[in-house]
Amino acid sequence: MDHDSGTPTMRALVQLSRRGPRDLTLVEDAPRPVPGPGDYLIRVTAAGLNFADAMQSDGRYGDGPRPPYVAGFEAAGEIVGAGPGIADPFPPGTHVIGTGPGAFAPYMTMPAAGALPVPPGRPDAAALGTVLNWATALAALRTLGGLAAGETVLVHAAAGGVGQAAVRLARHYGARVLATASPAKHGTVAALGADAVLDVTSPELAADIMELTDGAGVDLVLESVGRATFPASLAVAKPFLGRVVVYGAASGDATVTTHELVFTHRVQLKGLHIGALAAEIPSLYRSLLDELDVLTAAGVRPPGDPAVHPLADGPAVLAALAAGRTEGKHALDPWR
C-alpha cells in the first residue's frame, strides 16, 4: 500500500494522544521507516510490551515521543536493510533483538550498536526481554545494587517481566529473596524460587517484612511500583548500608525529602533507566549483555515464552499491563 507520493506504507499501532492505551490505534497507512546512519531496517517478528510503553502512552515517560507516533520500542526480527556508517554490520537475514522507535509495526529501524543476534535455535519471541527486562534486573541487582551472596533482597512487582528475571537472578547469586505481588500471582512468584511472597497491597507490608527479617530489614530493594510501595521500601532498607534501586513507578510517582534521607530513611537511593545507561555508558551496558550471555549458556536465563498477541490486540493488552492484570512477558506479532 502506497501514498500518492509513492512512499511505502504499512499497518501500525499509532499513539494519537497522551490519553493512554485507549488512543493507541491501528492504522493501515503509516509510512514505512527508512534506516538512517547507523541503523538497521528490521522486519519485526515479535514486539515486546513493556510498562514503559504504558508510561509513554499517557505522557509520563521522561523525553518520550510526541503524538502521533508509531508506538513500541522493543523488538526481535530480521535485518532486511541498513543505513550507512555501520562498523562491521551483521549480514542481511540475521535475526536480532534490540530497541528502537516504532516497534509495533511490521518494519522498524534499530540502532546497530545495540542489536544482538538471537541465540541459535531459538524463536525470535524467545529472545524478547534480554535487552530490557533481564538487563534491567541484572543492573538493578548487581551494577547498582551491589548484591552479594547471603544478602536479602526485596523485589516488588515480582510477577512482571523484570520482577521474574530479578527473582531468578537473585537466587542464582545466593541471595534470600522476598517478593511482593498481588495475591492471584503469588503462586507464579513462589515457583520462581522466592523465599517469601507478600501481598503488595497490604497496609502492613513494612511490618511484615521487618518480621521476616527479625527486625534487621533488607540489604537491597528493587523498587518499580512507586507511590504504593515506596514508603515501605524506605522503611525496610537497612540503615546506611541498605540500597533502594528505583526503575519504575507503576502506581504513580513518590517523593522523599532531603530531611527524610538525613533524619528518617538513611538509605542509599539510586535511579536506573536501562536505555539511558546504554546510551551514556555503552561499555557498561555491553558488559551486562555479555554477562547475560554467560547466564543464558548456564541455563540461569531460560528461553523466554511470552504470550504473543495479534497487533490489533495491542491496546487492550497494554491497558491490562498498565493496570497490573498481566503476568510475565507479552508480545505482539505485527503480521497477525
PDB file of N, CA and C in Angstrom, residues 6-39:
ATOM      1  N   GLY A   6       4.163   7.707  -3.534  1.00  0.00           N
ATOM      2  CA  GLY A   6       4.947   6.517  -3.788  1.00  0.00           C
ATOM      3  C   GLY A   6       5.673   5.994  -2.578  1.00  0.00           C
ATOM      4  N   THR A   7       5.515   6.643  -1.427  1.00  0.00           N
ATOM      5  CA  THR A   7       6.173   6.174  -0.208  1.00  0.00           C
ATOM      6  C   THR A   7       5.497   4.902   0.283  1.00  0.00           C
ATOM      7  N   PRO A   8       6.241   3.817   0.494  1.00  0.00           N
ATOM      8  CA  PRO A   8       5.622   2.584   1.002  1.00  0.00           C
ATOM      9  C   PRO A   8       5.001   2.815   2.379  1.00  0.00           C
ATOM     10  N   THR A   9       3.865   2.197   2.609  1.00  0.00           N
ATOM     11  CA  THR A   9       3.185   2.316   3.898  1.00  0.00           C
ATOM     12  C   THR A   9       2.951   0.932   4.491  1.00  0.00           C
ATOM     13  N   MET A  10       2.472   0.930   5.737  1.00  0.00           N
ATOM     14  CA  MET A  10       2.283  -0.325   6.459  1.00  0.00           C
ATOM     15  C   MET A  10       1.238  -0.115   7.541  1.00  0.00           C
ATOM     16  N   ARG A  11       0.663  -1.201   8.021  1.00  0.00           N
ATOM     17  CA  ARG A  11      -0.209  -1.115   9.194  1.00  0.00           C
ATOM     18  C   ARG A  11       0.663  -0.946  10.422  1.00  0.00           C
ATOM     19  N   ALA A  12       0.157  -0.257  11.435  1.00  0.00           N
ATOM     20  CA  ALA A  12       0.947   0.007  12.635  1.00  0.00           C
ATOM     21  C   ALA A  12       0.024   0.491  13.741  1.00  0.00           C
ATOM     22  N   LEU A  13       0.479   0.334  14.970  1.00  0.00           N
ATOM     23  CA  LEU A  13      -0.227   0.894  16.109  1.00  0.00           C
ATOM     24  C   LEU A  13       0.336   2.286  16.384  1.00  0.00           C
ATOM     25  N   VAL A  14      -0.504   3.291  16.230  1.00  0.00           N
ATOM     26  CA  VAL A  14      -0.085   4.680  16.380  1.00  0.00           C
ATOM     27  C   VAL A  14      -0.719   5.270  17.645  1.00  0.00           C
ATOM     28  N   GLN A  15       0.114   5.898  18.469  1.00  0.00           N
ATOM     29  CA  GLN A  15      -0.375   6.601  19.653  1.00  0.00           C
ATOM     30  C   GLN A  15      -0.792   7.996  19.220  1.00  0.00           C
ATOM     31  N   LEU A  16      -2.092   8.272  19.321  1.00  0.00           N
ATOM     32  CA  LEU A  16      -2.632   9.516  18.786  1.00  0.00           C
ATOM     33  C   LEU A  16      -2.631  10.663  19.777  1.00  0.00           C
ATOM     34  N   SER A  17      -2.535  10.351  21.079  1.00  0.00           N
ATOM     35  CA  SER A  17      -2.621  11.398  22.095  1.00  0.00           C
ATOM     36  C   SER A  17      -1.840  10.932  23.319  1.00  0.00           C
ATOM     37  N   ARG A  18      -1.922  11.691  24.384  1.00  0.00           N
ATOM     38  CA  ARG A  18      -1.345  11.283  25.663  1.00  0.00           C
ATOM     39  C   ARG A  18      -2.432  10.869  26.643  1.00  0.00           C
ATOM     40  N   ARG A  19      -3.453  10.209  26.108  1.00  0.00           N
ATOM     41  CA  ARG A  19      -4.567   9.753  26.950  1.00  0.00           C
ATOM     42  C   ARG A  19      -4.534   8.253  27.190  1.00  0.00           C
ATOM     43  N   GLY A  20      -3.353   7.643  27.044  1.00  0.00           N
ATOM     44  CA  GLY A  20      -3.198   6.255  27.408  1.00  0.00           C
ATOM     45  C   GLY A  20      -3.501   5.287  26.282  1.00  0.00           C
ATOM     46  N   PRO A  21      -3.548   3.976  26.609  1.00  0.00           N
ATOM     47  CA  PRO A  21      -3.741   2.947  25.591  1.00  0.00           C
ATOM     48  C   PRO A  21      -5.045   3.060  24.820  1.00  0.00           C
ATOM     49  N   ARG A  22      -6.048   3.762  25.347  1.00  0.00           N
ATOM     50  CA  ARG A  22      -7.322   3.881  24.622  1.00  0.00           C
ATOM     51  C   ARG A  22      -7.149   4.653  23.310  1.00  0.00           C
ATOM     52  N   ASP A  23      -6.088   5.473  23.223  1.00  0.00           N
ATOM     53  CA  ASP A  23      -5.814   6.193  21.989  1.00  0.00           C
ATOM     54  C   ASP A  23      -4.639   5.600  21.218  1.00  0.00           C
ATOM     55  N   LEU A  24      -4.338   4.334  21.496  1.00  0.00           N
ATOM     56  CA  LEU A  24      -3.401   3.567  20.680  1.00  0.00           C
ATOM     57  C   LEU A  24      -4.224   2.897  19.586  1.00  0.00           C
ATOM     58  N   THR A  25      -4.024   3.296  18.336  1.00  0.00           N
ATOM     59  CA  THR A  25      -4.962   2.981  17.261  1.00  0.00           C
ATOM     60  C   THR A  25      -4.261   2.280  16.104  1.00  0.00           C
ATOM     61  N   LEU A  26      -4.902   1.234  15.580  1.00  0.00           N
ATOM     62  CA  LEU A  26      -4.360   0.525  14.429  1.00  0.00           C
ATOM     63  C   LEU A  26      -4.680   1.305  13.160  1.00  0.00           C
ATOM     64  N   VAL A  27      -3.638   1.693  12.415  1.00  0.00           N
ATOM     65  CA  VAL A  27      -3.817   2.382  11.147  1.00  0.00           C
ATOM     66  C   VAL A  27      -3.234   1.514  10.031  1.00  0.00           C
ATOM     67  N   GLU A  28      -3.636   1.780   8.818  1.00  0.00           N
ATOM     68  CA  GLU A  28      -3.197   0.973   7.680  1.00  0.00           C
ATOM     69  C   GLU A  28      -2.203   1.700   6.775  1.00  0.00           C
ATOM     70  N   ASP A  29      -1.903   2.965   7.075  1.00  0.00           N
ATOM     71  CA  ASP A  29      -1.123   3.753   6.125  1.00  0.00           C
ATOM     72  C   ASP A  29       0.022   4.517   6.790  1.00  0.00           C
ATOM     73  N   ALA A  30       0.640   3.903   7.816  1.00  0.00           N
ATOM     74  CA  ALA A  30       1.818   4.533   8.411  1.00  0.00           C
ATOM     75  C   ALA A  30       2.993   4.436   7.442  1.00  0.00           C
ATOM     76  N   PRO A  31       3.810   5.485   7.319  1.00  0.00           N
ATOM     77  CA  PRO A  31       4.962   5.388   6.413  1.00  0.00           C
ATOM     78  C   PRO A  31       5.939   4.312   6.877  1.00  0.00           C
ATOM     79  N   ARG A  32       6.415   3.516   5.932  1.00  0.00           N
ATOM     80  CA  ARG A  32       7.433   2.530   6.271  1.00  0.00           C
ATOM     81  C   ARG A  32       8.749   3.262   6.553  1.00  0.00           C
ATOM     82  N   PRO A  33       9.425   2.941   7.669  1.00  0.00           N
ATOM     83  CA  PRO A  33      10.635   3.703   8.009  1.00  0.00           C
ATOM     84  C   PRO A  33      11.791   3.410   7.059  1.00  0.00           C
ATOM     85  N   VAL A  34      12.708   4.372   7.005  1.00  0.00           N
ATOM     86  CA  VAL A  34      13.924   4.240   6.208  1.00  0.00           C
ATOM     87  C   VAL A  34      15.108   4.312   7.169  1.00  0.00           C
ATOM     88  N   PRO A  35      16.021   3.358   7.121  1.00  0.00           N
ATOM     89  CA  PRO A  35      17.133   3.368   8.081  1.00  0.00           C
ATOM     90  C   PRO A  35      18.087   4.534   7.826  1.00  0.00           C
ATOM     91  N   GLY A  36      18.419   5.249   8.892  1.00  0.00           N
ATOM     92  CA  GLY A  36      19.383   6.326   8.809  1.00  0.00           C
ATOM     93  C   GLY A  36      20.777   5.823   9.120  1.00  0.00           C
ATOM     94  N   PRO A  37      21.735   6.725   9.223  1.00  0.00           N
ATOM     95  CA  PRO A  37      23.109   6.321   9.547  1.00  0.00           C
ATOM     96  C   PRO A  37      23.164   5.529  10.852  1.00  0.00           C
ATOM     97  N   GLY A  38      23.824   4.386  10.802  1.00  0.00           N
ATOM     98  CA  GLY A  38      23.994   3.573  11.999  1.00  0.00           C
ATOM     99  C   GLY A  38      22.825   2.693  12.355  1.00  0.00           C
ATOM    100  N   ASP A  39      21.784   2.674  11.503  1.00  0.00           N
ATOM    101  CA  ASP A  39      20.573   1.910  11.809  1.00  0.00           C
ATOM    102  C   ASP A  39      20.388   0.739  10.858  1.00  0.00           C
TER     103      ASP A  39
END
